[in-house]
Amino acid sequence: MSINSLDNPYDSESKLSHGSGCGCSSCSPSRADADIPQTQEEIIDRAVENAVVRSVFPNDMERRQFIKVVGKSTFMAALAAIFPMDALKAAVKESNGKLEKKNLKVGFVPITCATPIIMAHPMGFYSKYGLNVDVIKTAGWAVARDKSLNNEYDACHMLTPMPLAITMGAGSVKAPFLMPAVENINGQAITLHVKHKDKRSPKQWKGFKFAVPFEYSMHNFLLRYLVAESGLDPDKDIQIRVVPPPEMVANLRAGNVDGYLAPDPFNQRAVFENVGFIHMLTKEIWDGHPCCAFACSQEFATSMPNTYGAIFKAIVDATHYSAKHENRKSIAEAISTTNYLNQPQTVVEQVLTGRYADGLGNVKNDPDRIGFDPFPWNSMGVWILTQMKRWGYINGHVDYKKISEQVYLTTECAKYMKELGYTPPSSNYKTHYIMGKKFDPHKPEAYVDSFAIKKKVSLTNAE
Amino acid sequence: MKRETINAAIISLTLFAFAFILGEVFTSKGKKETKELTEYEILMGASEEKASLPGPIAVFSRAWQELSNPFYDAGPNDKGIGVQIFYSLGRVLLGYFLAIIIAVPAGFLIGMSPIMYKALDPFIQLLKPISPLAWMPLALFIIKDSAMSAIFVIFICSVWPILMNTAFGVASVKKDWLNVGRTLEMNAFQKAFQIILPAAAPTIFTGLRISIGISWLVIVAAEMLVGGTGIGYYVWNEWNNLDLASVIFSVLMIGVVGMLLDFLINRAGKLFVYTE
């Protein structure tokens, strides 16, 4: 389901807005016959077409009806009359002038979420775009944040809430950051200590100590969401600690925490070491949730546009390559070595292929355990901001859409469209369903207010 | 005397052998299944070695493996143990020499002037007990460079023992010697270099020895925090993979290098110190 953002926009059968439980052909697991672009050129073409069509038809139903009425070829011709589609595609592909800087440093935290950033190195995606990239292993998220702010890294693997938080100056120095691409969707899990095999309901977790990798993480927000949905207050009834991912298995073994909502391979590693079991995958909370991101400072993007363009394309290319299930085994082999993830290959392979042991005696088969889809939906950014507001990480008035649109660049295409004098697509929002509850990105404040359990902000604190 | 040395060596060796055997007996070995495995067992890694506390033999064989090729360099995230140690040593020595350059003259001045000694003492006492790692976030924020921050942390933790010991050494130079200098009509420089410095040398070197020990303790922790290169990063990376044989090996290497550093400073001290 990871190539949703690349559906054929000219087809009246395809849906450009994929909700949970979407029944379209591209959302069903077997999409061998689906019309998906294969080569890198085709992918860029399709992304451009998609963005243009989206901007013309913010409402997907209208687009489909329109195509049904006038026919596909008329639609394409009509669109081509208004937009110089070919010129636009060419501009996106060839506007790369001379690279301002070839030797780049890209930071990553050794988890499977970073797969595209890492595998782009051994599998040659950076060099394909003329870049000489050093991917540098980083000890934790605070260090990744600081090294990015210090310009030690040109770009960095981050958690999707981080560029938002950094841009707003929440838990960080205030600096405008950009997130041109989401790295992975799904791919996390809740792991509990083996002694808790009988405590499978969050209601039984009162007093538990949980670890998450960072405060500004989907892990923290999803765990809080899940616990609150079952009636516990995550700030009072459980303890949530920040533990860097590589230290989680050791902490779980030592009984220092009862469980964690963490990135892989550390869920699978806990199973492999007979220390924990996989209680649930986070896709069961929100199927298709964003997790990690590819981010860089606005300064890097504006001062070195060609280099930025090249690395952006390399990442999108690598992400689409990672999305294909048939490539997953070879990727696991390439990235489990000492200089990248430094993990047993069996463990990494189970995460990426989705055929895994759950630690309870079952072999599960879930190809969508982790997905790779670079499209940074603005609605996802808004959801993250609502949760930051809900749990008191930000106070006062929040301009959800403005911040989300400033940080989550819907596509590189938007930039090139502006250069050519066109208005980039403004509608990159969709409705999400999280544990069955509807999230309308156009009514964020009402969504925050709809939760019974949330941080009580005293009136004096609120601006 | 000779006999004592031999006896001590015998006791050391016996203790080592005892610890070795005890270690071999009481550590678990990662078991490998040989029978036909179900898919679940394979996914659970029954055919592979699990993380377990390795015995001495496993640690020594890992040590042999690492030390036989200590200087390989396979990109920024995978370097040999020798390269890592050189990175750490480089940081330690740079921070340490910066500390000497600042702390020895400063300690000298403080020691010469009882008023300054009293005036600065509260600040030194306040700053001295701060854990070097507590400076790390501040350093990262202000210096905006992780390598320089690590060096700064080494500097800040080395500076106090050197400063205090130098000041103490200088302050407690015998009055008689200074009076001798006065009768010989020595100028301030001659007095400093010919009387005070030699007389205070033993205490200064005590300060230097304490500092190098602290520096080496701190660099490992700092590198675990920041990552990148160095022996601290090496430990962190092996911990990442729960490879305890490598962790124990690197812990031993940290000990060996720390011991050598202490030995070298001690030796250097003996070269400079004269007897009355």
XYZ file of C-alpha atoms in Angstrom:
739
model
C 0.000 0.000 0.000
C 3.043 2.084 0.000
C 2.691 3.546 -3.449
C -0.655 5.176 -2.923
C 0.637 8.577 -3.816
C 1.454 7.328 -7.298
C -1.909 6.173 -8.578
C -2.886 7.070 -12.088
C -4.733 10.364 -11.725
C -6.288 10.085 -15.191
C -8.132 6.920 -14.298
C -11.707 7.294 -13.093
C -11.398 3.986 -11.197
C -8.454 5.016 -9.070
C -8.941 6.851 -5.821
C -6.457 9.494 -4.876
C -7.740 9.716 -1.327
C -7.129 6.429 0.400
C -8.852 6.116 3.727
C -8.603 3.201 6.114
C -10.427 0.220 4.684
C -10.267 1.737 1.240
C -11.487 -0.770 -1.271
C -9.708 0.475 -4.386
C -7.484 -1.832 -6.367
C -4.281 -0.198 -5.171
C -5.190 -0.729 -1.548
C -5.636 -4.469 -1.892
C -2.521 -6.501 -1.118
C -2.283 -8.015 -4.572
C -1.719 -5.184 -6.959
C 0.375 -6.940 -9.535
C -1.963 -5.727 -12.263
C -2.260 -2.217 -10.867
C -0.987 0.630 -12.963
C 2.095 1.640 -11.009
C 5.097 3.395 -12.481
C 8.235 1.272 -12.354
C 11.254 3.245 -13.456
C 12.511 6.299 -11.680
C 11.521 8.564 -14.598
C 8.010 7.215 -14.630
C 7.756 7.747 -10.898
C 8.673 11.409 -11.226
C 6.264 11.835 -14.152
C 3.481 10.283 -12.168
C 4.204 12.397 -9.120
C 3.970 15.539 -11.236
C 0.710 14.435 -12.875
C -0.677 13.543 -9.497
C 0.147 16.896 -7.996
C -1.365 18.813 -10.900
C -4.565 16.784 -10.932
C -4.891 17.110 -7.190
C -4.606 20.867 -7.436
C -7.332 21.003 -10.055
C -9.593 18.563 -8.250
C -9.202 18.798 -4.507
C -12.299 16.622 -4.236
C -11.586 13.154 -5.521
C -15.214 12.259 -6.214
C -15.548 15.258 -8.519
C -12.457 14.213 -10.418
C -13.741 10.705 -10.931
C -17.164 11.892 -12.047
C -15.589 14.402 -14.386
C -13.423 11.731 -16.009
C -16.424 9.414 -16.335
C -18.388 12.131 -18.104
C -15.778 13.475 -20.490
C -13.617 10.392 -20.878
C -10.007 9.801 -20.026
C -8.418 11.121 -23.230
C -10.472 14.335 -23.254
C -9.562 14.875 -19.640
C -5.866 14.460 -20.390
C -6.082 16.783 -23.369
C -8.019 19.395 -21.427
C -5.512 19.310 -18.630
C -2.604 19.538 -21.035
C -4.203 22.641 -22.536
C -4.145 24.417 -19.196
C -0.902 23.043 -17.793
C 2.289 22.551 -19.794
C 2.545 19.061 -18.347
C 5.509 17.932 -20.415
C 7.476 21.088 -19.687
C 6.733 20.622 -16.026
C 7.935 17.031 -16.040
C 11.076 17.998 -17.901
C 11.708 20.834 -15.485
C 11.429 18.511 -12.530
C 13.755 15.965 -14.066
C 16.348 18.218 -15.650
C 16.426 21.327 -13.552
C 19.362 19.850 -11.668
C 22.210 22.154 -12.466
C 25.667 21.727 -11.104
C 25.707 20.229 -7.629
C 26.841 22.855 -5.127
C 28.223 20.190 -2.835
C 28.904 16.550 -3.592
C 30.187 15.201 -0.289
C 27.303 15.048 2.117
C 26.855 13.747 5.630
C 23.512 12.173 6.393
C 22.801 11.020 9.922
C 20.734 7.997 10.876
C 19.727 6.185 14.045
C 20.256 2.431 13.529
C 16.650 1.253 13.168
C 14.763 -0.285 10.262
C 12.748 2.923 9.784
C 15.909 4.387 8.295
C 16.007 1.650 5.661
C 15.829 3.910 2.573
C 18.447 6.317 3.927
C 20.786 3.454 4.771
C 20.264 1.144 1.807
C 20.708 4.063 -0.599
C 24.368 3.908 0.377
C 25.345 0.258 -0.230
C 22.872 -0.117 -3.096
C 24.145 2.943 -4.922
C 21.177 5.292 -4.916
C 23.206 8.308 -3.793
C 25.944 7.779 -6.362
C 23.296 7.390 -9.056
C 22.484 11.083 -8.503
C 26.100 12.154 -8.427
C 26.375 12.384 -4.664
C 29.053 11.077 -2.390
C 27.165 10.516 0.846
C 28.505 9.335 4.178
C 25.715 7.838 6.237
C 26.627 8.344 9.870
C 25.310 6.314 12.744
C 23.940 8.469 15.536
C 23.490 7.471 19.162
C 20.039 8.960 19.727
C 17.423 11.480 18.687
C 18.612 14.367 20.834
C 22.051 14.038 19.276
C 20.531 13.750 15.803
C 18.630 16.977 16.496
C 21.710 18.796 17.790
C 23.990 17.626 14.993
C 21.388 18.709 12.451
C 21.052 22.108 14.114
C 24.859 22.436 14.202
C 25.075 21.720 10.468
C 27.277 18.714 11.138
C 24.757 16.769 9.117
C 23.481 18.074 5.811
C 20.335 16.018 6.175
C 19.151 13.581 8.744
C 16.845 10.725 9.565
C 14.311 12.106 12.030
C 11.020 11.198 13.632
C 8.103 12.813 11.811
C 7.153 15.070 14.769
C 10.738 16.342 15.107
C 10.909 18.807 12.213
C 7.563 20.206 13.376
C 8.813 20.546 16.946
C 12.139 22.064 15.868
C 10.394 24.548 13.591
C 8.176 25.632 16.483
C 11.010 25.550 18.979
C 9.315 22.919 21.157
C 12.005 21.096 23.130
C 14.624 22.559 20.845
C 16.174 25.680 19.456
C 13.746 27.273 17.019
C 14.971 26.721 13.484
C 12.964 26.227 10.313
C 13.232 22.628 9.182
C 11.779 20.889 6.182
C 10.471 17.402 5.785
C 10.264 16.712 2.080
C 9.628 12.999 2.509
C 8.224 10.534 4.974
C 10.614 7.657 5.424
C 8.348 4.834 6.497
C 4.796 4.114 7.464
C 3.814 1.509 10.097
C 6.838 -0.473 11.237
C 6.605 -0.082 15.028
C 5.287 -2.454 17.650
C 4.502 -2.752 21.312
C 6.744 -5.280 22.978
C 6.065 -6.530 26.480
C 8.270 -8.516 28.821
C 7.633 -12.280 28.630
C 6.335 -12.246 32.204
C 3.329 -10.169 31.021
C 1.985 -12.766 28.572
C -1.348 -12.774 30.398
C -1.760 -8.990 30.396
C -2.931 -8.389 26.881
C -5.370 -5.560 27.610
C -4.115 -2.005 28.196
C -6.535 -1.860 31.119
C -4.212 -4.231 32.967
C -1.204 -1.975 32.443
C -1.750 0.332 35.386
C 1.610 1.011 36.994
C 3.585 -0.253 33.997
C 6.817 1.396 32.985
C 7.075 1.945 29.250
C 9.914 3.180 27.108
C 9.625 5.279 23.973
C 12.561 6.521 21.897
C 11.871 10.248 22.144
C 9.239 12.631 23.464
C 8.552 14.102 20.037
C 7.878 10.755 18.399
C 4.964 8.880 16.895
C 5.841 6.183 19.418
C 5.040 8.449 22.318
C 1.839 9.768 20.721
C 0.565 6.345 19.621
C 1.254 4.770 23.013
C -0.501 7.643 24.772
C -3.411 7.382 22.345
C -3.813 3.638 22.856
C -3.565 3.808 26.621
C -5.973 6.748 26.834
C -8.504 4.968 24.593
C -8.624 2.161 27.137
C -9.318 4.627 29.926
C -5.903 5.067 31.529
C -4.211 8.451 31.825
C -0.723 8.059 30.333
C 0.590 10.840 32.562
C -0.688 9.303 35.786
C -1.431 5.599 35.428
C 1.684 4.505 33.574
C 5.223 5.778 33.393
C 6.685 6.693 30.023
C 10.445 6.988 29.828
C 12.690 8.068 27.017
C 15.214 5.340 26.189
C 17.339 5.289 23.023
C 16.259 2.352 20.818
C 19.480 0.323 21.061
C 19.255 0.304 24.856
C 15.697 -0.997 24.990
C 16.336 -4.737 24.869
C 18.884 -4.499 27.676
C 16.442 -2.452 29.761
C 13.630 -4.912 29.125
C 15.846 -7.846 30.074
C 16.870 -6.064 33.269
C 13.209 -5.534 34.165
C 13.806 -1.804 34.133
C 10.779 -1.372 31.879
C 7.704 -3.582 31.404
C 7.514 -2.911 27.717
C 8.042 -0.392 24.993
C 6.543 1.068 21.888
C 9.626 1.151 19.788
C 11.025 1.038 16.316
C 12.308 -2.201 14.902
C 14.531 -4.232 14.898
C 14.350 -3.874 18.679
C 10.885 -5.438 18.951
C 11.971 -8.411 16.915
C 15.311 -8.498 18.718
C 13.544 -8.813 22.075
C 11.647 -11.813 20.671
C 14.858 -13.266 19.244
C 16.504 -12.994 22.669
C 13.474 -14.614 24.388
C 13.069 -11.471 26.503
C 9.779 -10.130 25.166
C 6.866 -10.802 22.868
C 5.200 -8.612 20.278
C 1.914 -7.511 21.823
C 0.686 -5.621 18.764
C 1.946 -3.844 15.695
C 1.261 -0.122 15.566
C -0.519 -0.583 12.259
C -3.320 -2.047 14.380
C -3.662 1.385 16.016
C -3.427 3.465 12.855
C -2.871 1.641 9.601
C -0.521 3.670 7.473
C 0.691 6.007 10.193
C 3.855 7.932 9.422
C 6.871 7.248 11.564
C 10.295 8.392 10.533
C 11.232 11.103 8.120
C 13.916 12.467 5.933
C 14.546 16.037 7.068
C 16.923 18.903 6.550
C 17.165 22.546 7.462
C 15.473 25.121 5.314
C 18.873 26.760 5.007
C 20.334 23.678 3.312
C 17.422 23.472 0.890
C 17.589 27.122 -0.138
C 21.345 27.580 -0.194
C 22.016 24.400 -2.181
C 18.911 23.774 -4.258
C 20.550 21.418 -6.758
C 22.192 19.251 -4.129
C 18.964 19.250 -2.190
C 17.075 18.218 -5.298
C 19.509 15.407 -6.000
C 19.428 13.929 -2.515
C 15.671 14.307 -2.383
C 15.322 12.318 -5.587
C 17.782 9.705 -4.333
C 15.691 9.259 -1.190
C 12.383 9.077 -3.069
C 13.938 6.594 -5.451
C 15.345 4.493 -2.598
C 12.045 4.660 -0.742
C 10.130 3.346 -3.735
C 12.688 0.600 -4.187
C 12.307 -0.336 -0.509
C 8.540 -0.349 -0.897
C 8.664 -3.347 -3.221
C 8.374 -6.560 -1.298
C 10.561 -8.525 -3.667
C 13.523 -6.305 -2.772
C 13.159 -6.626 0.962
C 15.355 -9.704 1.483
C 18.308 -8.239 -0.343
C 17.877 -4.947 1.513
C 17.897 -6.824 4.830
C 21.139 -8.456 3.807
C 22.681 -5.141 2.782
C 21.832 -3.178 5.920
C 22.225 -5.644 8.796
C 26.034 -5.417 8.736
C 28.230 -3.833 11.420
C 28.511 -0.415 9.805
C 24.749 -0.025 9.400
C 22.253 -1.678 11.728
C 24.673 -4.154 13.322
C 21.984 -6.778 13.904
C 21.477 -10.459 13.089
C 20.191 -10.735 9.546
C 17.333 -13.054 10.600
C 15.972 -10.300 12.805
C 16.095 -7.545 10.165
C 14.640 -9.864 7.553
C 11.631 -10.703 9.734
C 10.885 -7.009 10.161
C 11.184 -6.120 6.494
C 9.430 -9.155 5.015
C 6.725 -9.247 7.669
C 6.976 -12.998 8.187
C 7.952 -13.140 11.822
C 7.830 -14.995 15.107
C 5.770 -13.116 17.680
C 7.353 -14.642 20.775
C 4.107 -16.385 21.733
C 4.655 -19.430 19.581
C 3.118 -18.165 16.355
C 4.556 -17.364 12.969
C 2.742 -14.272 11.732
C 2.569 -13.156 8.151
C 1.987 -9.459 7.615
C 3.678 -8.005 4.523
C 2.553 -4.509 5.540
C 4.287 -4.667 8.893
C 6.487 -1.882 7.576
C 5.810 0.194 4.490
C 7.691 2.900 2.694
C 5.772 5.817 1.251
C 7.436 9.183 0.868
C 4.321 11.317 0.472
C 4.172 13.707 3.448
C 0.449 14.237 3.904
C -0.248 17.576 5.545
C -3.089 15.927 7.412
C -0.540 13.673 9.149
C 1.334 16.751 10.276
C -1.877 18.233 11.611
C -2.649 15.021 13.525
C 0.790 15.100 15.143
C 0.234 18.715 16.149
C -3.152 17.881 17.677
C -1.466 15.247 19.838
C 1.294 17.650 20.833
C -1.435 20.046 21.903
C -3.405 17.283 23.610
C -0.494 16.219 25.799
C 0.726 19.707 26.586
C 3.875 19.786 24.455
C 2.587 22.977 22.881
C 0.204 25.482 24.410
C -2.015 28.298 23.275
C -3.164 28.929 19.759
C -1.720 26.604 17.135
C -2.000 27.294 13.442
C -2.070 23.594 12.564
C -2.322 23.821 8.815
C 0.170 26.617 8.432
C 2.904 24.811 10.369
C 2.174 21.494 8.701
C 2.364 23.054 5.252
C 5.521 24.938 6.089
C 7.358 21.812 7.233
C 5.779 18.926 5.306
C 6.585 19.724 1.709
C 3.905 17.899 -0.180
C 6.203 17.244 -3.092
C 9.350 18.605 -4.518
C 7.094 19.362 -7.416
C 5.430 22.184 -5.500
C 8.696 24.081 -5.558
C 9.229 23.630 -9.275
C 5.624 24.573 -9.992
C 6.128 27.846 -8.159
C 9.235 28.549 -10.197
C 7.191 28.069 -13.331
C 4.514 30.452 -12.099
C 1.832 27.983 -11.083
C 0.040 27.606 -7.815
C 1.126 24.381 -6.136
C -1.569 21.984 -4.954
C -3.031 23.136 -1.701
C -5.133 20.134 -0.965
C -2.990 17.426 0.501
C -5.234 16.471 3.332
C -7.187 13.322 3.895
C -9.331 11.883 6.619
C -7.546 9.352 8.818
C -9.051 6.737 11.111
C -7.154 5.978 14.290
C -8.532 3.053 16.282
C -11.777 3.579 14.407
C -12.071 7.227 15.430
C -12.382 9.673 12.571
C -9.861 12.471 12.287
C -10.895 15.389 10.135
C -7.752 17.451 9.419
C -9.903 20.526 8.772
C -11.213 20.598 12.344
C -8.106 20.032 14.482
C -9.205 22.048 17.494
C -12.527 20.200 17.741
C -10.578 16.933 17.497
C -8.329 17.892 20.423
C -11.389 18.862 22.467
C -13.109 15.576 21.693
C -10.771 13.558 23.919
C -11.817 12.970 27.518
C -8.297 12.133 28.652
C -5.779 14.850 27.933
C -3.394 17.084 29.764
C -5.230 19.705 31.769
C -3.741 23.034 30.864
C -4.456 25.608 33.555
C -6.021 28.821 32.335
C -3.073 30.891 33.470
C -0.760 28.906 31.236
C -2.870 29.169 28.153
C -2.097 32.188 26.070
C 62.868 -8.294 47.922
C 63.342 -10.590 44.936
C 61.544 -13.396 46.702
C 58.604 -11.116 47.452
C 58.236 -10.195 43.776
C 58.174 -13.837 42.767
C 55.579 -14.661 45.408
C 53.426 -11.739 44.336
C 53.630 -12.896 40.718
C 52.604 -16.409 41.736
C 49.581 -15.058 43.614
C 48.608 -12.846 40.652
C 48.831 -15.760 38.233
C 46.870 -18.066 40.528
C 44.124 -15.460 40.896
C 44.016 -15.026 37.138
C 43.820 -18.773 36.511
C 41.120 -19.113 39.143
C 39.067 -16.289 37.621
C 39.567 -17.784 34.158
C 38.311 -21.221 35.166
C 35.450 -19.791 37.196
C 34.493 -17.636 34.212
C 34.526 -20.619 31.857
C 32.431 -22.752 34.205
C 29.799 -20.201 35.127
C 29.085 -18.548 31.801
C 26.452 -19.923 29.522
C 27.242 -20.760 25.971
C 24.908 -19.758 23.192
C 23.360 -23.107 22.311
C 22.856 -24.138 18.737
C 20.150 -26.606 17.831
C 21.146 -29.341 15.426
C 17.884 -31.222 15.045
C 15.263 -30.459 12.429
C 13.801 -27.014 13.182
C 10.299 -25.682 12.683
C 9.924 -22.308 10.960
C 9.063 -20.694 14.287
C 12.258 -22.020 15.829
C 14.322 -20.747 12.925
C 12.722 -17.300 13.188
C 13.382 -17.329 16.915
C 17.013 -17.889 16.031
C 17.377 -21.430 17.402
C 20.077 -22.094 14.817
C 21.967 -18.942 15.728
C 23.855 -17.850 18.762
C 21.960 -15.720 21.240
C 23.419 -12.951 23.315
C 24.923 -14.547 26.382
C 27.634 -13.766 28.866
C 30.758 -15.071 27.145
C 33.479 -16.984 28.945
C 37.124 -15.909 28.971
C 38.006 -18.107 25.974
C 35.333 -16.432 23.852
C 36.559 -13.000 24.925
C 40.182 -13.859 24.154
C 39.344 -15.251 20.758
C 37.414 -12.054 19.991
C 40.383 -10.039 21.232
C 42.678 -11.993 18.958
C 40.342 -11.389 16.042
C 40.152 -7.630 16.691
C 43.806 -7.124 17.531
C 45.078 -9.025 14.509
C 43.587 -6.299 12.312
C 43.258 -3.218 14.486
C 43.553 -0.485 11.866
C 40.981 -1.374 9.227
C 38.633 1.379 8.129
C 35.353 0.325 6.513
C 33.594 3.675 6.302
C 32.512 6.085 9.006
C 30.621 3.519 11.077
C 33.033 0.595 11.130
C 36.639 1.065 12.098
C 39.185 -1.194 13.802
C 39.754 -1.026 17.538
C 43.147 0.649 17.049
C 41.649 3.451 14.970
C 38.913 3.962 17.547
C 41.421 4.173 20.396
C 43.485 6.710 18.462
C 40.409 8.880 17.957
C 39.684 8.765 21.690
C 43.318 9.381 22.639
C 43.477 12.333 20.268
C 40.459 13.945 21.925
C 41.727 13.234 25.406
C 45.201 14.583 24.751
C 43.969 17.730 23.035
C 41.574 18.593 25.867
C 44.162 17.608 28.434
C 46.947 19.787 26.971
C 44.579 22.716 26.680
C 43.817 22.218 30.364
C 47.528 22.148 31.222
C 48.181 25.321 29.238
C 45.467 27.153 31.143
C 45.526 25.504 34.550
C 49.265 25.440 35.327
C 49.888 29.206 34.881
C 46.555 30.013 36.512
C 47.338 27.720 39.421
C 50.751 29.348 39.659
C 49.260 32.809 39.992
C 46.640 31.692 42.479
C 49.288 29.903 44.529
C 51.568 32.971 44.583
C 48.814 35.272 45.816
C 47.019 34.242 48.994
C 44.320 36.841 48.308
C 43.494 35.400 44.866
C 43.589 31.930 46.390
C 40.901 32.924 48.868
C 38.910 34.915 46.311
C 38.748 32.195 43.656
C 38.420 29.228 45.977
C 34.566 29.383 46.233
C 34.226 29.315 42.444
C 36.636 26.457 42.040
C 34.933 24.503 44.807
C 31.569 25.061 43.090
C 32.711 24.094 39.599
C 34.965 21.197 40.568
C 32.324 18.657 41.591
C 30.163 19.115 38.472
C 30.098 15.883 36.506
C 31.872 16.434 33.196
C 28.958 14.870 31.328
C 26.619 17.472 32.756
C 28.526 19.979 30.635
C 27.866 17.977 27.486
C 24.412 19.333 26.493
C 25.553 22.869 27.260
C 28.723 22.383 25.246
C 26.806 20.933 22.295
C 24.453 23.879 22.391
C 27.074 26.594 22.640
C 29.989 25.181 20.647
C 27.740 23.642 17.990
C 30.267 20.952 17.141
C 30.194 17.502 18.691
C 33.922 16.772 18.361
C 34.851 20.115 19.903
C 32.248 19.569 22.620
C 33.875 16.284 23.606
C 37.251 18.036 23.761
C 35.749 20.830 25.824
C 34.316 18.315 28.270
C 37.752 16.732 28.663
C 39.213 20.195 29.164
C 36.713 21.244 31.804
C 37.153 18.058 33.829
C 40.968 18.134 33.614
C 41.347 21.736 34.565
C 40.313 21.610 38.241
C 42.651 18.944 39.653
C 45.613 20.516 37.829
C 44.646 23.996 38.974
C 44.109 22.995 42.604
C 47.246 20.931 42.862
C 49.400 23.560 41.175
C 48.073 26.270 43.435
C 48.553 24.103 46.492
C 52.077 23.121 45.440
C 53.085 26.689 44.718
C 51.578 27.994 47.935
C 53.406 25.480 50.055
C 56.943 26.111 48.757
C 59.218 26.466 51.785
C 59.749 30.088 52.842
C 63.466 29.375 53.400
C 63.991 28.635 49.716
C 62.291 31.838 48.654
C 64.461 33.737 51.121
C 67.558 32.150 49.594
C 66.332 33.401 46.227
C 65.926 36.853 47.652
C 69.473 36.937 49.004
C 70.758 35.855 45.587
C 68.808 38.799 44.107
C 66.856 36.622 41.664
C 64.210 38.359 39.572
C 60.621 37.137 39.468
C 61.191 34.827 36.462
C 64.268 33.218 37.910
C 62.405 32.708 41.177
C 59.458 31.106 39.387
C 61.465 28.775 37.194
C 64.404 27.958 39.416
C 62.773 27.672 42.794
C 59.005 27.456 42.783
C 58.414 25.246 39.756
C 60.872 22.516 40.771
C 59.644 22.618 44.344
C 55.993 22.372 43.333
C 56.616 19.776 40.610
C 55.604 16.698 42.628
C 52.192 18.166 43.531
C 51.680 19.441 39.982
C 52.315 15.950 38.655
C 49.870 14.503 41.142
C 47.291 16.853 39.632
C 48.261 15.779 36.123
C 47.900 12.123 37.046
C 44.467 12.628 38.573
C 43.354 14.581 35.498
C 44.455 12.080 32.895
C 42.588 9.379 34.811
C 39.395 11.435 34.868
C 39.773 12.392 31.199
C 39.981 8.781 30.133
C 36.941 7.928 32.253
C 34.972 10.747 30.698
C 35.830 10.270 27.031
C 34.273 6.806 26.969
C 30.999 8.100 28.400
C 31.015 11.164 26.154
C 31.518 9.072 23.033
C 28.735 6.715 24.033
C 26.486 9.736 24.262
C 27.473 11.444 21.045
C 28.564 8.493 18.927
C 30.609 8.777 15.783
C 34.070 7.503 16.522
C 36.171 6.438 19.468
C 36.287 3.579 21.913
C 33.087 4.793 23.583
C 31.257 4.564 20.273
C 32.722 1.086 19.783
C 31.234 -0.094 23.096
C 27.890 1.517 22.243
C 27.797 -0.094 18.808
C 28.529 -3.550 20.233
C 25.927 -3.018 22.932
C 23.519 -2.113 20.157
C 23.996 -5.665 18.911
C 24.198 -7.199 22.426
C 27.625 -8.564 21.492
C 28.967 -9.000 24.999
C 32.283 -10.591 24.011
C 33.172 -7.392 22.173
C 31.870 -5.272 25.029
C 34.060 -7.108 27.554
C 37.027 -6.938 25.196
C 36.654 -3.184 24.755
C 36.204 -2.693 28.488
C 39.537 -4.471 28.978
C 41.131 -2.297 26.279
C 39.878 0.836 28.048
C 41.545 -0.436 31.203
C 44.825 -1.178 29.440
C 44.992 2.235 27.781
C 44.080 4.012 31.037
C 46.827 2.108 32.817
C 49.375 3.061 30.163
C 48.419 6.734 30.335
C 48.834 6.768 34.101
C 52.163 4.981 33.795
C 53.454 7.491 31.224
C 52.515 10.553 33.285
C 54.064 8.954 36.328
C 57.277 8.281 34.397
C 57.347 11.817 33.048
C 56.910 13.096 36.600
C 59.933 11.142 37.788
C 62.057 12.702 35.039
C 61.291 16.212 36.202
C 61.260 15.827 39.935
C 64.529 16.253 41.762
C 65.276 15.083 45.261
C 66.344 17.386 48.027
